[in-house]
Coordinates of C-alpha atoms and ligand atoms in Angstrom, one line a residue:
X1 CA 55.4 -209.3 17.0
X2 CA 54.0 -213.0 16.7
X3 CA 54.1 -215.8 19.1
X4 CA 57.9 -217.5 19.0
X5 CA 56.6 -220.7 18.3
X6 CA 55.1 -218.7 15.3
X7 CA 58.0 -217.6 14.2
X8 CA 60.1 -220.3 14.3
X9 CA 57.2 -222.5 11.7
X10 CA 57.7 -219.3 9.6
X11 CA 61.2 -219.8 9.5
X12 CA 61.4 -223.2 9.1
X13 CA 58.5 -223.3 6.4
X14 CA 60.9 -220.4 4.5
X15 CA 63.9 -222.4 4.7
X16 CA 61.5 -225.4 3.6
X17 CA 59.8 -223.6 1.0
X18 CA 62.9 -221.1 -0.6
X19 CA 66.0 -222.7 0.8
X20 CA 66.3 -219.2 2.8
X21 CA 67.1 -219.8 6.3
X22 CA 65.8 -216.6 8.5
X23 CA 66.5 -215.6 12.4
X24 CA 62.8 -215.9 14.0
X25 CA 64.1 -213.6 16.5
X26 CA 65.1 -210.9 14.2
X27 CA 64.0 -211.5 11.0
X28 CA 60.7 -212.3 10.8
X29 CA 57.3 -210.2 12.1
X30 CA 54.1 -211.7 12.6
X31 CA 51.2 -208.6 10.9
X32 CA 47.5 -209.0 11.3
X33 CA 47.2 -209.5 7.9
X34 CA 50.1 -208.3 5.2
X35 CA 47.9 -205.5 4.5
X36 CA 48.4 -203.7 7.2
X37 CA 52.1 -203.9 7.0
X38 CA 52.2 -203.1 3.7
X39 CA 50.7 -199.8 4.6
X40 CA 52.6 -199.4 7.9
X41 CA 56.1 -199.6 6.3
X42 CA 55.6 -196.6 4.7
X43 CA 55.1 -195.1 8.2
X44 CA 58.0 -196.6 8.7
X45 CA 60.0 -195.5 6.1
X46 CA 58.7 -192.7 4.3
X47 CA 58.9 -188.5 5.5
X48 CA 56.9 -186.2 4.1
X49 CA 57.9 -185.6 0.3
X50 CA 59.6 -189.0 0.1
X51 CA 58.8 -191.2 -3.1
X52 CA 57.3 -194.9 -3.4
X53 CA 57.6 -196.5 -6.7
X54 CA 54.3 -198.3 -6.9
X55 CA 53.5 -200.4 -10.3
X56 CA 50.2 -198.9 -11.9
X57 CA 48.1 -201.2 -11.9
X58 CA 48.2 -202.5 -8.1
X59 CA 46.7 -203.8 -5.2
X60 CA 45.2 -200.2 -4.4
X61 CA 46.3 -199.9 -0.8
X62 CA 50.2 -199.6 -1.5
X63 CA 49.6 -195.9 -3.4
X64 CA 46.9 -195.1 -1.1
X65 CA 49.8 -195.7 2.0
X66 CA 51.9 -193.8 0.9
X67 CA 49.7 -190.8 0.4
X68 CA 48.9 -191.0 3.9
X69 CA 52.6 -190.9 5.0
X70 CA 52.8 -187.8 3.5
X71 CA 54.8 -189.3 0.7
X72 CA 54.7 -189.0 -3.4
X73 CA 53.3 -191.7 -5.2
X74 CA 55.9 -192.3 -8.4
X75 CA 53.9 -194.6 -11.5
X76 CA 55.7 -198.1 -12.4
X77 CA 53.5 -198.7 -15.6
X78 CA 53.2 -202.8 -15.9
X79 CA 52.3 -203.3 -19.4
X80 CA 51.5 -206.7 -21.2
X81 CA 54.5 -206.2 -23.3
X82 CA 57.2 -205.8 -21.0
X83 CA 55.7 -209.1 -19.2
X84 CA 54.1 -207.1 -16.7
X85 CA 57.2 -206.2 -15.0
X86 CA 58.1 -202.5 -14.5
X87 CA 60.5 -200.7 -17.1
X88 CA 63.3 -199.5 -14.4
X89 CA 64.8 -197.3 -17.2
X90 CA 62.0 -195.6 -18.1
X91 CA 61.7 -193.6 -14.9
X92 CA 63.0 -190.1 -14.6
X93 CA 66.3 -189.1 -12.3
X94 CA 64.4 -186.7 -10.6
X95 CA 61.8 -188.9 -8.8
X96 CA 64.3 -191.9 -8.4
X97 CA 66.4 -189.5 -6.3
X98 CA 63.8 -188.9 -3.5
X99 CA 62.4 -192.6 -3.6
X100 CA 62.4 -194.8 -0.4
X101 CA 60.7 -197.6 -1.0
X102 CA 59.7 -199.9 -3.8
X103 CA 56.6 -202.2 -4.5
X104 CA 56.4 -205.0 -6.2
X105 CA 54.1 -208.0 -5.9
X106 CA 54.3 -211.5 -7.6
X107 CA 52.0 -213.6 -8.5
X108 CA 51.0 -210.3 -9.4
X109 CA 47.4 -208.7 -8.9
X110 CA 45.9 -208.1 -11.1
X111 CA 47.6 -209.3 -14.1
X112 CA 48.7 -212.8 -13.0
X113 CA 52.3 -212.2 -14.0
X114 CA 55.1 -214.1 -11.8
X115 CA 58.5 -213.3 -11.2
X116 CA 61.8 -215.3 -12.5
X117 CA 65.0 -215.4 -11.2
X118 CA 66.5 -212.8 -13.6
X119 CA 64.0 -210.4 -12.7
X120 CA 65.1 -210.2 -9.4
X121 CA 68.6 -209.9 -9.9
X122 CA 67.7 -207.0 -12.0
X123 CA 65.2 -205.6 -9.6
X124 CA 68.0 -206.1 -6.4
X125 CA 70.6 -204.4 -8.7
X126 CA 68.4 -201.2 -9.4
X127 CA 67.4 -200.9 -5.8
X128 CA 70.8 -201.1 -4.6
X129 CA 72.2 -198.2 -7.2
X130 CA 69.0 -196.5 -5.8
X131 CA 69.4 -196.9 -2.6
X132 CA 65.5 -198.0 -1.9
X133 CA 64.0 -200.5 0.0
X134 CA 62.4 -203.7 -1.9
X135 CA 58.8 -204.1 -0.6
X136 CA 58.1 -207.4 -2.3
X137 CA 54.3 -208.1 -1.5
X138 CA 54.1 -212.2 -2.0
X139 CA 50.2 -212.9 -0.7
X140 CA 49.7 -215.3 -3.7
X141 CA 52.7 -216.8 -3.1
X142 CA 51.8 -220.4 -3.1
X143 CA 48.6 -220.0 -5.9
X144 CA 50.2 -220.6 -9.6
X145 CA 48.9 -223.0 -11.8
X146 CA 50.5 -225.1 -14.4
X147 CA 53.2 -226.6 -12.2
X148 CA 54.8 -223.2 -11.9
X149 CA 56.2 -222.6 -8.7
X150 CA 57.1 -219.4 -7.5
X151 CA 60.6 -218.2 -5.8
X152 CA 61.1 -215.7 -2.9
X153 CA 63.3 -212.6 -3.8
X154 CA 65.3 -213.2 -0.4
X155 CA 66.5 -216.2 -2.7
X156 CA 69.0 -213.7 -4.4
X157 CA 71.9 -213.7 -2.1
X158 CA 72.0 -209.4 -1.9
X159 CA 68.5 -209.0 -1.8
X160 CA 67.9 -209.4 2.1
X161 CA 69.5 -206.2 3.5
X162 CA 67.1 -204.1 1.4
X163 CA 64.2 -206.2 1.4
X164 CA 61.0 -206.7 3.5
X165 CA 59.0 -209.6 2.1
X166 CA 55.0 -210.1 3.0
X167 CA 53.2 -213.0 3.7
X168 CA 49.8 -213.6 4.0
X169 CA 47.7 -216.6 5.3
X170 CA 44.9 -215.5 3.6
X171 CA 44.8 -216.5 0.1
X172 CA 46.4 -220.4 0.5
X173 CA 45.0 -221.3 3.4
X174 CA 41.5 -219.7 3.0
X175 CA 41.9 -217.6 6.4
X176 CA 41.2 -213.8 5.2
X177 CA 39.3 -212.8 7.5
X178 CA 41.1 -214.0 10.3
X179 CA 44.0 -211.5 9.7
X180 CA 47.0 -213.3 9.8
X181 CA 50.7 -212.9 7.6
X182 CA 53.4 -212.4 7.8
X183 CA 57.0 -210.3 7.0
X184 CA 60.7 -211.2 6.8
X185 CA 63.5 -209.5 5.7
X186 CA 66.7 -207.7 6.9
X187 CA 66.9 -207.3 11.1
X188 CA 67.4 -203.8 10.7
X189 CA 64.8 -202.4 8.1
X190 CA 62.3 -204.8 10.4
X191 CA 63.0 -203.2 13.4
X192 CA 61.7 -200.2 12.0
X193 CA 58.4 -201.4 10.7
X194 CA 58.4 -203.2 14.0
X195 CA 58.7 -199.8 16.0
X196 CA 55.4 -198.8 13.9
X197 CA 53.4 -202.2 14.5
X198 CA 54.0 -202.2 18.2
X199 CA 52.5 -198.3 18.3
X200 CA 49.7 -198.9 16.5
X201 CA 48.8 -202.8 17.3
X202 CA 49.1 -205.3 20.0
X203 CA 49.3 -208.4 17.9
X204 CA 47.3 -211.1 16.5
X205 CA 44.7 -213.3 18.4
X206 CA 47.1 -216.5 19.8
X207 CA 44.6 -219.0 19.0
X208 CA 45.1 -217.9 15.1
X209 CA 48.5 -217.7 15.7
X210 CA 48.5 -221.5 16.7
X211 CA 46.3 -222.4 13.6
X212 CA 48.8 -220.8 11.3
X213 CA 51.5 -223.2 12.8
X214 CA 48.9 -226.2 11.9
X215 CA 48.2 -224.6 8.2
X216 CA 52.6 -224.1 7.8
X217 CA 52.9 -227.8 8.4
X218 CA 49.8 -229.0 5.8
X219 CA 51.6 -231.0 3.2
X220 CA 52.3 -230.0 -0.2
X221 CA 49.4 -232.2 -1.6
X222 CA 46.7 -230.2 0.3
X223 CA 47.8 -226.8 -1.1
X224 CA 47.7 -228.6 -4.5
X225 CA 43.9 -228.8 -4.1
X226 CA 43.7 -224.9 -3.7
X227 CA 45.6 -224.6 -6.9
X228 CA 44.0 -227.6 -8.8
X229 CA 40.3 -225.7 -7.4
X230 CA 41.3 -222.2 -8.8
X231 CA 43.2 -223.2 -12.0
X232 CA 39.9 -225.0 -12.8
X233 CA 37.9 -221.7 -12.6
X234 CA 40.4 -220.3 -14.7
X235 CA 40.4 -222.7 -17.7
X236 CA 36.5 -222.0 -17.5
X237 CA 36.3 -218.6 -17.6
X238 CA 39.6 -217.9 -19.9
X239 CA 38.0 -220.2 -22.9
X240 CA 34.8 -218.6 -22.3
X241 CA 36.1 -215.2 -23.0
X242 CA 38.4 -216.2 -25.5
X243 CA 35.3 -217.8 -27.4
X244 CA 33.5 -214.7 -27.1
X245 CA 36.7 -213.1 -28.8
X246 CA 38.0 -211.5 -26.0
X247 CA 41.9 -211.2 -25.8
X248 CA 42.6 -213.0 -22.6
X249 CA 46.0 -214.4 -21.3
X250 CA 45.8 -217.4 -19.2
X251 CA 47.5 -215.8 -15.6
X252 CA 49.8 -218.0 -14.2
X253 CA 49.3 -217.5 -10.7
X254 CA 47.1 -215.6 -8.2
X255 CA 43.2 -215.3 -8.0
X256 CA 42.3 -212.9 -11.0
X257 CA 41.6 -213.0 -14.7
X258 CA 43.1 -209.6 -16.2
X259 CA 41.3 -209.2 -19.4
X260 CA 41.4 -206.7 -22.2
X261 CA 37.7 -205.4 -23.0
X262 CA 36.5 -205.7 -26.8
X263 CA 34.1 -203.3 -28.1
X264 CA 35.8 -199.5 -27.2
X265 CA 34.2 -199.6 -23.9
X266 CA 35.5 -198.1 -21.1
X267 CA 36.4 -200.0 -18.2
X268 CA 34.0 -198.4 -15.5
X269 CA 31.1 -198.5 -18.3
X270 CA 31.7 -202.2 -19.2
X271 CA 31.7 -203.4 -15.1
X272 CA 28.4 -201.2 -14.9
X273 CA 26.7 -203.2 -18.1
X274 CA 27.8 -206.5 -16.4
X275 CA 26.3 -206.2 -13.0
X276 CA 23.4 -204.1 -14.3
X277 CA 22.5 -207.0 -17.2
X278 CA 24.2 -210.6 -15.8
X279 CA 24.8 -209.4 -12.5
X280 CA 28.3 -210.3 -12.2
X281 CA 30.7 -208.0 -10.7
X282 CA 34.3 -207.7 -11.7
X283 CA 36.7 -205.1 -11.2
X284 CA 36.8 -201.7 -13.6
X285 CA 40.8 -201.9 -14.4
X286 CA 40.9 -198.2 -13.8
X287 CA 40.7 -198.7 -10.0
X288 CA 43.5 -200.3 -10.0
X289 CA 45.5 -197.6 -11.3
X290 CA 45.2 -195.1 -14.5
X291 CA 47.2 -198.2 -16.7
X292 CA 44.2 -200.7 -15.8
X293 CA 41.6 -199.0 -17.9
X294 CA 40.5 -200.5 -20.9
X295 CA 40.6 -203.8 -18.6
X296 CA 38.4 -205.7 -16.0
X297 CA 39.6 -207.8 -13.1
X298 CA 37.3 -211.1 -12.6
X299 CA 38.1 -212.9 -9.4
X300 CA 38.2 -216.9 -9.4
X301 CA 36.2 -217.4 -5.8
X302 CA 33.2 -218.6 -7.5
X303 CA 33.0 -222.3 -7.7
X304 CA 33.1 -224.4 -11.2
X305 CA 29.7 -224.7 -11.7
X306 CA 28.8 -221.0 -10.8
X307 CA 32.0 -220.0 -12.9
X308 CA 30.2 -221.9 -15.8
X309 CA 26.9 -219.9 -15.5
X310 CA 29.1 -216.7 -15.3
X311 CA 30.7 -217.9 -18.9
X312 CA 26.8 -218.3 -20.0
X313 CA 25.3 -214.9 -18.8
X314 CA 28.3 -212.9 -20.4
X315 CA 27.6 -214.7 -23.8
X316 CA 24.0 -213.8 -23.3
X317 CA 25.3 -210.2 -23.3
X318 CA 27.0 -210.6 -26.5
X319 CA 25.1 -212.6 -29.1
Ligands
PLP401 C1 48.2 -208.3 -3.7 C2 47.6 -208.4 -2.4 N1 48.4 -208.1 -1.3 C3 47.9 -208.2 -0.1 C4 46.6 -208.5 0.2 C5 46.1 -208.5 1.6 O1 46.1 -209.7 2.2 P1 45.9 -209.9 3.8 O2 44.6 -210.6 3.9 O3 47.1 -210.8 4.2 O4 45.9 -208.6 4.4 C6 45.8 -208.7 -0.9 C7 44.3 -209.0 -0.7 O5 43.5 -208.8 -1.4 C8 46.3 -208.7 -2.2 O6 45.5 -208.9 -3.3

């Protein structure tokens, strides 16, 4: 469940952060990383048959979850012209009808798409007439570049008793593979996840616990560095494909560069020609979900200067 002390930095970093003020008691869980209670919620939540509406493409665990509750993975498509949001009206009466849960995740991964105000209102209105659960992934929530600053769904004032919002420690403060996030939402909906977590985990390490309170306090200025570090990576490798004519949007927050692939190739064959002839992996789009093909994911966690020779080799490729 997370250390008290924990909890009450979480809440008070929340109320800091979003202007949200959350019970530690009952309102916020401390996870071993928000991965694994992004999976466990659908243990939580989902019987066999159930629906999840996941967006296609994704952060592959959320489908995979809910395939291993026994539940029926139902395709969001997130496509460049709809802003990568999903289109709520587009998906059929029949599926909406046995869905529990919904996903969403912004700063988005992969596409680097963030989420406004309006978009939530729209997103809390659809999952009340629909009676599902708001699973709002938020790992990225503190990298966005170009002064944009992101907001927390539990910012919209009927969003909290349908909503569990994840947290991770991983991405801002560097501390992935020490396992560590967080969830908050509604009392009740957490108390079920929380009936799951304490079955199949007896919480995280203290002395992590204890760092995270350290890392919650950090000022604003430090985390700017993190975002300053990775927007720089960005600018690098976005004009470096956009000089070698790729169509390329500049993300706006988040780790990844989403970008269409030129020539007809596939995604799958264009990663294999990269690692096989410049030796830089990224992503095939199509793992991500059938909607990510005819795209690759590139990851910013190389520094500036490797990011640079990256830019190089793929022009090497090309010319
Ligand atoms: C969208 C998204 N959500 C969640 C996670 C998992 O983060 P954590 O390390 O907190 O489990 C990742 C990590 O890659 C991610 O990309």
């Amino acid at each position: 469940e997370g250390l008290p002390e924990l909890k009450k930095a979480v809440a008070s970093w929340f109320e800091r952060r979003f202007g949200v003020s959350l019970d530690p008691d009952s309102e916020i869980l401390i996870l071993i990383g928000s991965k694994e209670g992004l999976s466990h919620v659908n243990l939580a939540f989902i019987d066999k048959g159930d629906g999840a509406l996941i967006p296609n493409p994704a952060y592959p665990p959320y489908r995979r979850s809910v395939i291993l509750a026994g539940g029926k993975v139902v395709n969001m498509p997130l496509l460049r012209k709809n802003g990568w949001q999903p289109d709520f009206g587009k998906l059929r009466k029949g599926d909406l009808s046995k869905a529990k849960l919904l996903f969403l995740n912004y700063p988005n991964n992969p596409t680097g798409a963030l989420a406004d105000k309006e978009f939530f209102e729209k997103v809390v209105d659809f999952a009340e007439e629909n009676e599902l659960v708001i699973c709002h992934d938020m790992a990225y929530s503190e990298i966005t570049f170009d002064g944009e600053k992101t907001i927390s769904i539990l910012q919209n004032p009927g969003a909290k008793q349908r909503t569990l919002e994840f947290h991770s420690f991983s991405k801002t403060y560097g501390m992935t593979g020490w396992r560590l996030g967080f969830v908050a939402g509604d009392s009740k909906l957490l108390k079920a996840l929380r009936n799951v977590e304490v079955t199949v985990n007896s919480g995280a390490f203290h002395v992590l616990q204890k760092a995270a309170i350290v890392a919650l306090s950090l000022p604003d200025e430090a985390i700017q560095k993190v975002r300053q570090t990775y927007q720089e990576r960005r600018d690098i490798l976005v004009k470096g494909l956009k000089e070698l004519g790729w169509e390329v949007e500049s993300p706006k927050g988040g780790i990844f560069v989403w970008a269409k692939i030129p020539y007809g190739y596939d995604s799958k064959r264009m990663a294999k020609l990269l690692i096989e002839k410049t030796g830089i992996v990224a992503t095939p789009g199509v793992g991500l979900g059938s909607q990510g093909e005819g795209y690759l994911r590139f990851s910013l966690i190389v520094d500036k200067e490797r990011m640079k020779e990256a830019v190089e080799r793929i022009k090497t490729l090309f010319f």
